[in-house]
CSV table of C-alpha atoms in Angstrom, one decimal:
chain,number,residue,atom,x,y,z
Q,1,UNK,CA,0.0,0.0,0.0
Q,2,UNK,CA,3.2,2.2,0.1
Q,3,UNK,CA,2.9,3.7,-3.8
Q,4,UNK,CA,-0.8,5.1,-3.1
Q,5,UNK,CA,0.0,7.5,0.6
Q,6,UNK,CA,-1.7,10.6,-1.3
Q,7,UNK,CA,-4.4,9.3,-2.3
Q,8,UNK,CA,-5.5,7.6,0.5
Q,9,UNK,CA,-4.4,11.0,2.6
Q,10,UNK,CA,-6.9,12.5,0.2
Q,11,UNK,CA,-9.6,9.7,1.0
Q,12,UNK,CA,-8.9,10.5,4.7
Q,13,UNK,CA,-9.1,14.5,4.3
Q,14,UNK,CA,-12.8,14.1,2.1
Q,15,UNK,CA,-13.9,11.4,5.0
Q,16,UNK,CA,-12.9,14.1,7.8
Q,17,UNK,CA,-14.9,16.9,6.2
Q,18,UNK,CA,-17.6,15.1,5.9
Q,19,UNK,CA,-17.8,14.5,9.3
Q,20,UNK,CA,-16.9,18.3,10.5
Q,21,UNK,CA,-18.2,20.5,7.8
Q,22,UNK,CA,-22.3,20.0,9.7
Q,23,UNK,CA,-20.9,21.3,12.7
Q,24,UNK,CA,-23.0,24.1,13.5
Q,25,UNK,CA,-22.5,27.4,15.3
Q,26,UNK,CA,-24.9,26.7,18.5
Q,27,UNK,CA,-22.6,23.2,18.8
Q,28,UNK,CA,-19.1,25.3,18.7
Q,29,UNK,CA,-20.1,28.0,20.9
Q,30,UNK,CA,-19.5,29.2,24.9
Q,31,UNK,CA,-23.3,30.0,26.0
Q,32,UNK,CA,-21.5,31.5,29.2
Q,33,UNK,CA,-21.3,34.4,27.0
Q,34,UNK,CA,-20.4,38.3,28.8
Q,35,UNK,CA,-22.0,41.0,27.6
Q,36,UNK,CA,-22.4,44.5,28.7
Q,37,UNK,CA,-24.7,47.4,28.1
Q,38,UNK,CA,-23.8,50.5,26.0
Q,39,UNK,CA,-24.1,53.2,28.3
Q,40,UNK,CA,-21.3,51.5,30.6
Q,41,UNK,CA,-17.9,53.6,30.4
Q,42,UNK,CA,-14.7,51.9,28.7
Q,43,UNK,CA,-13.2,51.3,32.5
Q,44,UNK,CA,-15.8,48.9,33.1
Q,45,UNK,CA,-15.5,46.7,30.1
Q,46,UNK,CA,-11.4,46.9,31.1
Q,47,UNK,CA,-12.2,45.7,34.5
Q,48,UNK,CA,-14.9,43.1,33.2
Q,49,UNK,CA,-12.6,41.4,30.7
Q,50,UNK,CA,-9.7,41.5,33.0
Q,51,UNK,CA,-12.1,39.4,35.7
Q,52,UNK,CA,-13.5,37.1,33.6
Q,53,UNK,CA,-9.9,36.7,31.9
Q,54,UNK,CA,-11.5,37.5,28.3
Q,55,UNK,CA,-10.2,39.4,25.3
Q,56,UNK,CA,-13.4,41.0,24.0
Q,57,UNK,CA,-16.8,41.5,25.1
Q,58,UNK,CA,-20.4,42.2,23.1
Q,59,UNK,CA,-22.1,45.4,23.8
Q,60,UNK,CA,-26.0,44.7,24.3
Q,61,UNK,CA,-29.1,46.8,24.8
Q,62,UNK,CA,-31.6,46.2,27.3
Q,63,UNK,CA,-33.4,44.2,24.7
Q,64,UNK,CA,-30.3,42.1,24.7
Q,65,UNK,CA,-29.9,42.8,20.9
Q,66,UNK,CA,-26.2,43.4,19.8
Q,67,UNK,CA,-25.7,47.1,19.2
Q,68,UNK,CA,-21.6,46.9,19.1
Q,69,UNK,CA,-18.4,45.1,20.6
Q,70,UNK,CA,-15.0,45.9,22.7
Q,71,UNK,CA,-11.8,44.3,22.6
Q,72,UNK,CA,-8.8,44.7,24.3
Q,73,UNK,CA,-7.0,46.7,21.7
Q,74,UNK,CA,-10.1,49.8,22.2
Q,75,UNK,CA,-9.1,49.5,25.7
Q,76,UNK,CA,-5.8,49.7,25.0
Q,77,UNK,CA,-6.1,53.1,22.7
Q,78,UNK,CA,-8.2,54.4,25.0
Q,79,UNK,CA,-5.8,54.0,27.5
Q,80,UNK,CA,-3.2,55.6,25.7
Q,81,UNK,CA,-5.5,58.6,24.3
Q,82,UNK,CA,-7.2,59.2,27.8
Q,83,UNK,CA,-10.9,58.5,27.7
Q,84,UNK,CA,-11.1,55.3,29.3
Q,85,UNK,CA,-14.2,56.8,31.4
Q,86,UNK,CA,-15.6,57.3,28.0
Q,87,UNK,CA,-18.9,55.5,27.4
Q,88,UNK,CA,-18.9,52.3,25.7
Q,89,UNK,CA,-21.0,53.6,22.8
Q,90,UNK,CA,-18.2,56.7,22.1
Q,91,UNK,CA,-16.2,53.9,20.9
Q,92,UNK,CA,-17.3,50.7,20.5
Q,93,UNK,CA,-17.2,48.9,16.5
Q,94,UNK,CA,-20.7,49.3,15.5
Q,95,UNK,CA,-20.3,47.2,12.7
Q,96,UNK,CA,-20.1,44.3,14.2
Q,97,UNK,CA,-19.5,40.7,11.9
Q,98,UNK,CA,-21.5,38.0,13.7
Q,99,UNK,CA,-22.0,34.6,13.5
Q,100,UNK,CA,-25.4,33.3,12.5
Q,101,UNK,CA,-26.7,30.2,15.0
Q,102,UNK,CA,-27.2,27.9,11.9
Q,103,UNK,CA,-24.0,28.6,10.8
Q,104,UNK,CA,-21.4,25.5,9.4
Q,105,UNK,CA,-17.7,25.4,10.7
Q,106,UNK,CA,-16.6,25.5,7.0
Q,107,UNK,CA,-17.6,29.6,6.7
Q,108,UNK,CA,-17.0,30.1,10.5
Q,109,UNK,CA,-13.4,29.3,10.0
Q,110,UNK,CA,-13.6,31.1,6.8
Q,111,UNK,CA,-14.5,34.2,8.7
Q,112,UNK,CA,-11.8,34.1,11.4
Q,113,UNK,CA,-9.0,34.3,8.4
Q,114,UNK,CA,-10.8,36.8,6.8
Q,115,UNK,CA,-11.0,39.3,9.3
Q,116,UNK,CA,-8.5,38.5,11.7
Q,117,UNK,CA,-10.7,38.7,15.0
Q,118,UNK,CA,-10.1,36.6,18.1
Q,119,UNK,CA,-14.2,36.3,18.4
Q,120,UNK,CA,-17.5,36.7,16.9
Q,121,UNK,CA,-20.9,36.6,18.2
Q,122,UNK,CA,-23.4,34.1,17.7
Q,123,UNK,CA,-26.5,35.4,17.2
Q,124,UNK,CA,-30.3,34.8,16.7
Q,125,UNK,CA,-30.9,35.6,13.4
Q,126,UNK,CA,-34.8,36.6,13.9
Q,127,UNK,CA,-34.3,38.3,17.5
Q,128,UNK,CA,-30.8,39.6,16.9
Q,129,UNK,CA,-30.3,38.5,20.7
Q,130,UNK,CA,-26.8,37.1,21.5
Q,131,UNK,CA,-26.6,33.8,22.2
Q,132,UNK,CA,-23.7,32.9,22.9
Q,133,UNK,CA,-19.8,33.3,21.5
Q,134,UNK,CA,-16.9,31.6,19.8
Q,135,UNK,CA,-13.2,32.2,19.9
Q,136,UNK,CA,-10.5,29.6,18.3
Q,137,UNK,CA,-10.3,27.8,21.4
Q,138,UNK,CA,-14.1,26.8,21.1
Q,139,UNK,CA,-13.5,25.7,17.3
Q,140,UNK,CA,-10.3,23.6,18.7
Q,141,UNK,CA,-12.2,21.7,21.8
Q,142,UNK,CA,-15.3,20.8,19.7
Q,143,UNK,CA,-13.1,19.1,17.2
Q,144,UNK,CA,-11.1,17.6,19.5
Q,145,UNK,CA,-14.1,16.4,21.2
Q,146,UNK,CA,-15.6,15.1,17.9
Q,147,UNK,CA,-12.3,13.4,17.2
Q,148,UNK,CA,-12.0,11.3,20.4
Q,149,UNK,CA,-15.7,9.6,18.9
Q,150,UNK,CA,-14.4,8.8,15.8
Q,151,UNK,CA,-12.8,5.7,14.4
Q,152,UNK,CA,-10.3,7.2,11.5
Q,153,UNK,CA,-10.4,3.6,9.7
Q,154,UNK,CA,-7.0,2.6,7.7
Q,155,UNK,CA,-7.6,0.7,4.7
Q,156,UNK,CA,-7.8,-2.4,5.9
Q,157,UNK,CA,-10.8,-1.5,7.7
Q,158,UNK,CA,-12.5,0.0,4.6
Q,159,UNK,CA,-12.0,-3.2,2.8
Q,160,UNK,CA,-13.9,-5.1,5.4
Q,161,UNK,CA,-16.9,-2.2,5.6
Q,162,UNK,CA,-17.0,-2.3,1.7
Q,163,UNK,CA,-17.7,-6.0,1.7
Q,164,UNK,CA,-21.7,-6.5,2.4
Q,165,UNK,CA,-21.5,-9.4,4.1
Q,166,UNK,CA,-20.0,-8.4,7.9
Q,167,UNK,CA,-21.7,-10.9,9.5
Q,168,UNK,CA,-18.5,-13.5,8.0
Q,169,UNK,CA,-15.7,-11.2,8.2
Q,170,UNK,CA,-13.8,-10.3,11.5
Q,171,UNK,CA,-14.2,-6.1,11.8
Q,172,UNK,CA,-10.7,-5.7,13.6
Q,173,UNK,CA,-8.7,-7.7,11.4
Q,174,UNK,CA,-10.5,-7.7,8.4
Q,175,UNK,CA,-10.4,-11.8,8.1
Q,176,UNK,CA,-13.2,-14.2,7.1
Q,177,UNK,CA,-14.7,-15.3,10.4
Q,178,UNK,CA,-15.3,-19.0,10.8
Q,179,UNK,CA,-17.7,-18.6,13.8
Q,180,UNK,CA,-18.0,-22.2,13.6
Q,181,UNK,CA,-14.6,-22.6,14.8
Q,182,UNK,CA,-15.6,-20.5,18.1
Q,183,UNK,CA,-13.7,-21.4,20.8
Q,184,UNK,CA,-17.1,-20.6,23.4
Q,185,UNK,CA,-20.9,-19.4,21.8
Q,186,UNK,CA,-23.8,-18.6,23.9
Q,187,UNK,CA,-27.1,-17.5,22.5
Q,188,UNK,CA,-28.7,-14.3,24.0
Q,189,UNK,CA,-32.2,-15.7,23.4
Q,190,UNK,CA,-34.0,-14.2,26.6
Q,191,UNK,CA,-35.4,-10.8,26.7
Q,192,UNK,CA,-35.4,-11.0,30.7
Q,193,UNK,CA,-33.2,-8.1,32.1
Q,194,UNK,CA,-33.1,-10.4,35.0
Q,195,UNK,CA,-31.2,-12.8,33.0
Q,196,UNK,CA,-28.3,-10.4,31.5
Q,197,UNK,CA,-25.1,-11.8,32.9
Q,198,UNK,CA,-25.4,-15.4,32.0
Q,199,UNK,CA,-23.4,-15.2,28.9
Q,200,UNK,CA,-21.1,-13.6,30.5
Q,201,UNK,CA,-20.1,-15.2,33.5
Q,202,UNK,CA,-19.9,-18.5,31.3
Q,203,UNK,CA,-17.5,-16.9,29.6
Q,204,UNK,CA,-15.6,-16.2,32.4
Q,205,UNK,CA,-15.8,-19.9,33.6
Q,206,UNK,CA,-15.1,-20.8,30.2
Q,207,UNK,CA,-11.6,-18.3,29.9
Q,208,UNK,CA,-10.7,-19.5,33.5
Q,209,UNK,CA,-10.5,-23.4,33.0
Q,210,UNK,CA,-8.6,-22.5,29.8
Q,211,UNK,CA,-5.8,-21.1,32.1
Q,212,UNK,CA,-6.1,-17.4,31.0
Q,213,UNK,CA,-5.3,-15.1,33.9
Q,214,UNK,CA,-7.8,-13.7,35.9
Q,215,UNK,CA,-7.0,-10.0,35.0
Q,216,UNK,CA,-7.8,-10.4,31.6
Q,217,UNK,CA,-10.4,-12.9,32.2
Q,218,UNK,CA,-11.8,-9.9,34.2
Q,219,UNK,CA,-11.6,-7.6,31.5
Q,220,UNK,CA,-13.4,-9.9,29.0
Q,221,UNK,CA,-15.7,-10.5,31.4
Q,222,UNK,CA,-17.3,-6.9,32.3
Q,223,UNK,CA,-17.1,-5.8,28.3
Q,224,UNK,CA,-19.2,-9.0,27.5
Q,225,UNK,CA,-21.5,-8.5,30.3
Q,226,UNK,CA,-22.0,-5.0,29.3
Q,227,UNK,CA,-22.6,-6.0,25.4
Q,228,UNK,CA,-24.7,-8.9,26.5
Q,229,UNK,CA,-26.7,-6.5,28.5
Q,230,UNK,CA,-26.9,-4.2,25.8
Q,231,UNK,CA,-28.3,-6.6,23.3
Q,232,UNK,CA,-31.5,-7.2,26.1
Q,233,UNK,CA,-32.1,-3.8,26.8
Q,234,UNK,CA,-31.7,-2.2,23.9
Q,235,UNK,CA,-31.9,-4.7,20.8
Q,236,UNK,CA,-35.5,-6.1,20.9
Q,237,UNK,CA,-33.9,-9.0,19.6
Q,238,UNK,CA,-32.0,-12.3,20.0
Q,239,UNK,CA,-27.9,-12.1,20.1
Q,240,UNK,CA,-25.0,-14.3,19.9
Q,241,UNK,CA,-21.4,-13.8,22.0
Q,242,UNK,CA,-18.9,-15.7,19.9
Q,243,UNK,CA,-15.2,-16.1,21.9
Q,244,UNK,CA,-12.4,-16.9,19.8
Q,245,UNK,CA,-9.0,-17.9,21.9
Q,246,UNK,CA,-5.3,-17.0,20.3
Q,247,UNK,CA,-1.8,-17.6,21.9
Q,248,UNK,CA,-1.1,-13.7,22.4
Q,249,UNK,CA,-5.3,-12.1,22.6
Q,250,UNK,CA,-9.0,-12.9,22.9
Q,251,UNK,CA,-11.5,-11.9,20.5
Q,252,UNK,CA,-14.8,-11.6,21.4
Q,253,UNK,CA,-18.0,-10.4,19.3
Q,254,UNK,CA,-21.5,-9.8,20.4
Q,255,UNK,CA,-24.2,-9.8,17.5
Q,256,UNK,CA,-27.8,-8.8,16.8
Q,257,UNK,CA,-30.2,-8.4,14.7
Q,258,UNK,CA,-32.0,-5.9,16.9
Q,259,UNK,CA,-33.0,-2.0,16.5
Q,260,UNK,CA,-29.4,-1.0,16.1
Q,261,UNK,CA,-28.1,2.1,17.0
Q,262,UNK,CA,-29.6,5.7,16.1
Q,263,UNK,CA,-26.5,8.1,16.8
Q,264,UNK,CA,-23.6,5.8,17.8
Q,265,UNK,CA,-21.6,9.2,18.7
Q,266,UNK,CA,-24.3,10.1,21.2
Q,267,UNK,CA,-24.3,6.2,22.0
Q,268,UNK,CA,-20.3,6.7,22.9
Q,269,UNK,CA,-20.7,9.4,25.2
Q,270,UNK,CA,-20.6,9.0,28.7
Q,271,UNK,CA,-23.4,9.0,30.8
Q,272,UNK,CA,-25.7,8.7,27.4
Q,273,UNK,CA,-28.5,6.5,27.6
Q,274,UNK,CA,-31.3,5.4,26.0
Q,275,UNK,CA,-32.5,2.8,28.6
Q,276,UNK,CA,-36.0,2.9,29.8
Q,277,UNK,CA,-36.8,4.0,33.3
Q,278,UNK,CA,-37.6,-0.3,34.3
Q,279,UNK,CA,-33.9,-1.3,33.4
Q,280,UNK,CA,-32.7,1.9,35.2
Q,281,UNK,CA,-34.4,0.6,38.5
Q,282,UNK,CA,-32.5,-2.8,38.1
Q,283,UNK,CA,-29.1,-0.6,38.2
Q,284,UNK,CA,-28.2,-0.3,34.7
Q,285,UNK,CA,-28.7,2.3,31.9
Q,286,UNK,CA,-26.1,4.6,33.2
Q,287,UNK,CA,-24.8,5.4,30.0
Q,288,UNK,CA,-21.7,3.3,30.5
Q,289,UNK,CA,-21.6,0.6,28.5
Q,290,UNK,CA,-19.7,1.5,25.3
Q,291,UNK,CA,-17.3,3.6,27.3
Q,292,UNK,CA,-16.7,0.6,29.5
Q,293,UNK,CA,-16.3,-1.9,27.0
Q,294,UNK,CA,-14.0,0.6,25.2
Q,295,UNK,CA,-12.5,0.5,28.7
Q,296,UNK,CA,-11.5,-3.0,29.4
Q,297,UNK,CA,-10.5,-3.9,25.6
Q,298,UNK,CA,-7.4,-3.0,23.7
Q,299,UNK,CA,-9.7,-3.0,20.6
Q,300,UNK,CA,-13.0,-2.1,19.5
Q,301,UNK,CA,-15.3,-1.7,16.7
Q,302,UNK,CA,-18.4,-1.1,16.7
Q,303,UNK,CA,-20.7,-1.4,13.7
Q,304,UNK,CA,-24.6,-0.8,13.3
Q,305,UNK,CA,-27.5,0.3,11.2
Q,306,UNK,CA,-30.6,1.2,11.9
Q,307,UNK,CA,-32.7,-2.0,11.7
Q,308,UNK,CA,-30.0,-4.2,11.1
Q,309,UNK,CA,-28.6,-5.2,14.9
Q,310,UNK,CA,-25.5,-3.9,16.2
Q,311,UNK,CA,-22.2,-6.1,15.9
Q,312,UNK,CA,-19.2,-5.9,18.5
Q,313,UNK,CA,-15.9,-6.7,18.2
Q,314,UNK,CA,-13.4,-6.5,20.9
Q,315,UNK,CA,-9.7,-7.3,21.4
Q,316,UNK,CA,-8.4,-8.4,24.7
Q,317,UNK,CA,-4.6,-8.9,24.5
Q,318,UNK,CA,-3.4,-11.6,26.9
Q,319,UNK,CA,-0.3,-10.5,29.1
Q,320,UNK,CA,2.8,-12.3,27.9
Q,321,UNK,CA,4.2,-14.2,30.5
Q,322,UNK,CA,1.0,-13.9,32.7
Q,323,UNK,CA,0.2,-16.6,34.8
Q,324,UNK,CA,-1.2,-19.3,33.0
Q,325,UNK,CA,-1.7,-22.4,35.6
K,1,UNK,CA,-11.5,-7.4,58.5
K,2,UNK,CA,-13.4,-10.7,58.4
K,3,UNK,CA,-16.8,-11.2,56.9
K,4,UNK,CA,-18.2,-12.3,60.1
K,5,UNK,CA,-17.5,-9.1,61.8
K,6,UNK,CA,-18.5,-7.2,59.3
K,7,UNK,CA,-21.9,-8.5,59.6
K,8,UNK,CA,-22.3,-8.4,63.1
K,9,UNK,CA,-21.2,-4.5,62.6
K,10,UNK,CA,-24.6,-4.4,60.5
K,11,UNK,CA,-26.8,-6.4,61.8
K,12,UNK,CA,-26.7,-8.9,59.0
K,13,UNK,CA,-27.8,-11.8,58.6
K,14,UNK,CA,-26.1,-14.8,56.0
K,15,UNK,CA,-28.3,-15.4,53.4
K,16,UNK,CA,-25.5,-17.6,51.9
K,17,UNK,CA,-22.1,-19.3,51.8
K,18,UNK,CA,-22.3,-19.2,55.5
K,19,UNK,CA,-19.0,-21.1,55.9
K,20,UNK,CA,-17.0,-18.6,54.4
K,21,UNK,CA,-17.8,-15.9,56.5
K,22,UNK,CA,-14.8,-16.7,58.7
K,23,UNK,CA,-11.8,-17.1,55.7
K,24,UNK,CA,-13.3,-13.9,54.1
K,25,UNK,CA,-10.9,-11.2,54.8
K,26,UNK,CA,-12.3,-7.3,53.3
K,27,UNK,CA,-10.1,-4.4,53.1
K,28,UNK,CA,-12.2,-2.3,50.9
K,29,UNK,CA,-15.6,-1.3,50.5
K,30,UNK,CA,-18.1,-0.1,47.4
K,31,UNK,CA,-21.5,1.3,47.9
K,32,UNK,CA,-23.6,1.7,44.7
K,33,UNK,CA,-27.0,1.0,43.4
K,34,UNK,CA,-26.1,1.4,39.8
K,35,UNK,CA,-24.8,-1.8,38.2
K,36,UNK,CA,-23.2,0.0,35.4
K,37,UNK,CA,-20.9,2.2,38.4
K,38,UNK,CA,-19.9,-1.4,40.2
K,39,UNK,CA,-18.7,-2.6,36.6
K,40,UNK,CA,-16.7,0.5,36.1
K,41,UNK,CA,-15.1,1.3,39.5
K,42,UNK,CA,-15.1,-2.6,41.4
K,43,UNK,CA,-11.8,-4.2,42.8
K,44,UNK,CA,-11.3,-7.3,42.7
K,45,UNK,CA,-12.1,-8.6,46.6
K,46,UNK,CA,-14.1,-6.0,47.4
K,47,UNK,CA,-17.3,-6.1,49.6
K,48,UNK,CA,-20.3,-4.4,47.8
K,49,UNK,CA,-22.9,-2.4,49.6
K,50,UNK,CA,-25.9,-2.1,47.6
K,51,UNK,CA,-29.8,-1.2,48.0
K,52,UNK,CA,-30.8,-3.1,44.9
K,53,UNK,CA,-32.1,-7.0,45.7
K,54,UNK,CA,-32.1,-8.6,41.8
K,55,UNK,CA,-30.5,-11.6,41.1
K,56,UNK,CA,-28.3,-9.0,38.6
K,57,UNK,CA,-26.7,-7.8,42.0
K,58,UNK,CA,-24.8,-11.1,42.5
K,59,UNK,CA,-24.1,-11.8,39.0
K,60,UNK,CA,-22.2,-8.4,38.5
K,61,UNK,CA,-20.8,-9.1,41.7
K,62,UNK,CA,-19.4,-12.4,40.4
K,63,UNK,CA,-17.9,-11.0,36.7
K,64,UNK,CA,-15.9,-7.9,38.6
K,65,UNK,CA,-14.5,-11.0,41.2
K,66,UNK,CA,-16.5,-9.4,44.5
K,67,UNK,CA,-16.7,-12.1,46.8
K,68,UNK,CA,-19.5,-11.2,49.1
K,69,UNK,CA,-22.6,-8.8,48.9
K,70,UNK,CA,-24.5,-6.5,51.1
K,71,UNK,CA,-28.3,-6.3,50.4
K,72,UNK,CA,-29.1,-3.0,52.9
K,73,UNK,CA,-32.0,-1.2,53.3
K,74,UNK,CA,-34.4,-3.6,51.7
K,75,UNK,CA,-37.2,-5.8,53.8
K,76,UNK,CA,-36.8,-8.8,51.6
K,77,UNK,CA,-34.4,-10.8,49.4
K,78,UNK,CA,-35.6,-12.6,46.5
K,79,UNK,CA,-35.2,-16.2,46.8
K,80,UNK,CA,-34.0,-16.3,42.8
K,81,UNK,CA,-31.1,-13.6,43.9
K,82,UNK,CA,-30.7,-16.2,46.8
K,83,UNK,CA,-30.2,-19.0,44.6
K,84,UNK,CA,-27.7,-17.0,42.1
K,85,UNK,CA,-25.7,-16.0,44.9
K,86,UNK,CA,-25.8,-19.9,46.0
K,87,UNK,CA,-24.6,-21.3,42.5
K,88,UNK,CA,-22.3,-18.5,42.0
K,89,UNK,CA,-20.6,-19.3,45.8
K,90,UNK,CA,-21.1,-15.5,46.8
K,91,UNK,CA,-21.5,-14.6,50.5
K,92,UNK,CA,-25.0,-12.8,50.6
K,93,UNK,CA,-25.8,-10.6,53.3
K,94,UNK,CA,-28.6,-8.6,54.4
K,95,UNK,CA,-29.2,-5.8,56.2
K,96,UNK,CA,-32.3,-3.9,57.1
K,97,UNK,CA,-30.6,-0.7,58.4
K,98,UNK,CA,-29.7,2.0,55.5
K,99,UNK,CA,-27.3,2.7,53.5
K,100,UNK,CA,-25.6,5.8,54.9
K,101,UNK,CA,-25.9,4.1,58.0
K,102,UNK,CA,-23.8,0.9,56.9
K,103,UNK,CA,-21.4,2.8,55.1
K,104,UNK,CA,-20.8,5.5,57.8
K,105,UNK,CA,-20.6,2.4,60.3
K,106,UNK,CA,-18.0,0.4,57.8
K,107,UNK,CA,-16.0,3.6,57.5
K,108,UNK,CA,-15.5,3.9,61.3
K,109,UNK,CA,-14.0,0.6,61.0
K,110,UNK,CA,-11.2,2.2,58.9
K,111,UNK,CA,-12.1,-0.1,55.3
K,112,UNK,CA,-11.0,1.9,52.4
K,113,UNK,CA,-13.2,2.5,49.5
K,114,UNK,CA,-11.9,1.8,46.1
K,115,UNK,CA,-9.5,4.3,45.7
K,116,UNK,CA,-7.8,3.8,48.6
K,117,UNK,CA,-8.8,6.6,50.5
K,118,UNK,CA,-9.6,6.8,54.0
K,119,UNK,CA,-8.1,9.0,56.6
């Protein structure tokens, strides 16, 4: 794969804006957002940016409609020239370039090289209220943020995505899957909460007699019991937990043919859940799962469609020279 | 500290595994009524104080590796979280008092929580 690097960088760059360029405004911006009122003098928009440790600030009627803005640099000049008891209006830019709520990152970006500012405004575009703010920190945490949800996949991976049939073909590594050759199955075929755990723990008793150490029998253990869990609560279907034991890792992969999964980003998140109020009075639906499982395995992919059942593939590596009794 | 102490510090009474209660030894202590927190945050060893009385209880208990479980607060235990707890060769206690109140009462004993802390 050496000859084609560019091109697949290229691949890589149209994937990554496809993913970033629907970012709006109201998701980039600080809603903790200062303003202050026109008739205010310059010495109190000097005072307010030095306490809330900010280089600008909007200037708003009593309406709360933007009339104007300060930054540091008319503070500055009006330090130098004397009429920093001046009121805010004397001085402030009237012509102020805002950001419009519905706004995409593409054209916000666009607008902080073509006009140099450290901020703009994010405004209502009916009420002309401001909402809330964004500086190029904001732009940098929500990408990063969106980043640490998303699986960049190297071309192996889009080789096995390409392929319809994923149900045969191992998501991690990309090889055809002989489930048959499973080292441990269990079938999820209850849709009793009380039951979730079952797999699970057979796994466990299953990975234990086979020698593997009991840290990363524990590992395997708490992802499955949170995919197995998963599959009752959520997948209004049947499942399947297939183990596969290697030498140097354990592979294990939870199916379905359930619901799937709307928004797996939101799915990803912490503390997101979608879990109805019955399963949350058992003790589960914390919004933990994914996390968890992403937790306790080295690897993990997760793949699902709307409709078409969720499929989860995780990588345990076994310690080398772990205990094996 | 041993099992059996610990229960007489709360009251409990062993639903299960009685005979263990002596060999049992717990240096640290989790409180949580959310399954998904006792997957996340469990020690291996550790004694879990929980207010919830399914079945699920014991088998979370027995993928994390905690060997003995505290039912507080509740009047009754399910005899199918009984039976669980039974085939999986967990220690079951249970407690009527509440749950600040065990855990306040286990703290003055000096067990840590998961973390390690305690002062």
């Amino acid at each position: 794969m050496k000859g084609n690097a560019p091109e697949r960088l290229d691949v890589l760059i149209d994937e990554l804006k496809g993913i970033f360029s629907n970012i709006k405004a109201h998701e980039i911006m600080n809603t903790s957002v200062v303003v202050i009122r026109p008739d205010r003098t310059l010495y109190q928009a000097k005072e307010l940016m030095r306490l809330r440790k900010i280089s600008g600030v909007p200037v708003c009627d009593e309406k709360g409609a933007l009339v104007g803005i300060v930054s540091i640099e008319d503070i500055i000049k009006a330090l130098e020239n004397d009429y920093i008891n001046d009121r805010i209006e004397k001085w402030m830019t009237k012509n102020v370039v805002w950001i419009d709520e519905n706004e995409e990152l593409i054209d916000i970006v666009e607008k902080f090289s073509r006009y140099g500012f450290g901020r703009f405004p994010v405004l209502n575009p009916e009420t002309k209220k401001v909402i809330g703010i964004i500086t190029k920190a904001d732009i940098l945490s929500t990408i990063l943020k969106k980043l640490k949800n998303l699986y960049v996949r190297d071309q192996r991976m889009t080789n096995v995505l390409e392929k319809s049939d994923l149900h045969s073909i191992s998501l991690i590594t990309g090889e055809k899957l002989d489930k048959s050759g499973a080292d441990f199955y269990f079938e999820i075929n209850y849709s009793d909460i009380n039951m979730a755990g079952i797999g699970a723990a057979k796994l466990r008793e299953f990975l234990l007699s086979r020698g593997i150490d009991e840290e990363t029998v524990r590992k395997v253990a708490i992802a499955t019991y949170e995919a197995e869990t998963n599959v009752v609560i959520h997948s209004e279907s049947t499942g399947r937990i297939y183990c596969f034991v290697k030498d140097d890792f354990i592979k294990v992969r939870v199916e379905d043919n359930g619901k799937g999964i709307e928004n797996l980003e939101l799915a990803m998140q912490e503390g997101y859940s979608t879990a109805p109020d019955y399963v949350r009075e058992l003790g589960f639906g914390a919004g933990m799962g994914l996390v968890n499982m992403k937790r306790c395995s080295d690897k993990m992919v997760v793949v699902s469609e709307v409709g078409k059942g969720v499929i989860v593939e995780m990588l345990f590596n076994i310690k080398l020279g772990g205990e094996k009794s | 500290m041993k099992l059996s102490e610990i229960a007489k510090v709360l009251n409990a009474k062993v639903l299960t595994c009685e005979e263990k209660v002596e060999d049992i030894d717990i240096e640290v202590v989790g409180a949580s009524d959310m399954m998904s927190d006792v997957l996340l945050i469990a020690k291996p060893g550790m004694l879990l104080v929980t207010g919830l009385n399914s079945p699920q209880v014991i088998r979370t208990a027995n993928i994390v590796g905690i060997p003995a479980v505290v039912i507080v607060r509740k009047k009754t235990v399910p005899p199918e979280t009984i039976d669980t707890a039974k085939n999986l060769g967990i220690v079951l206690l249970h407690s009527p008092i509440p749950m600040y109140v065990a855990c306040g009462r286990l703290y003055e004993k000096k067990l840590k929580d998961v973390e390690g802390i305690i002062k």
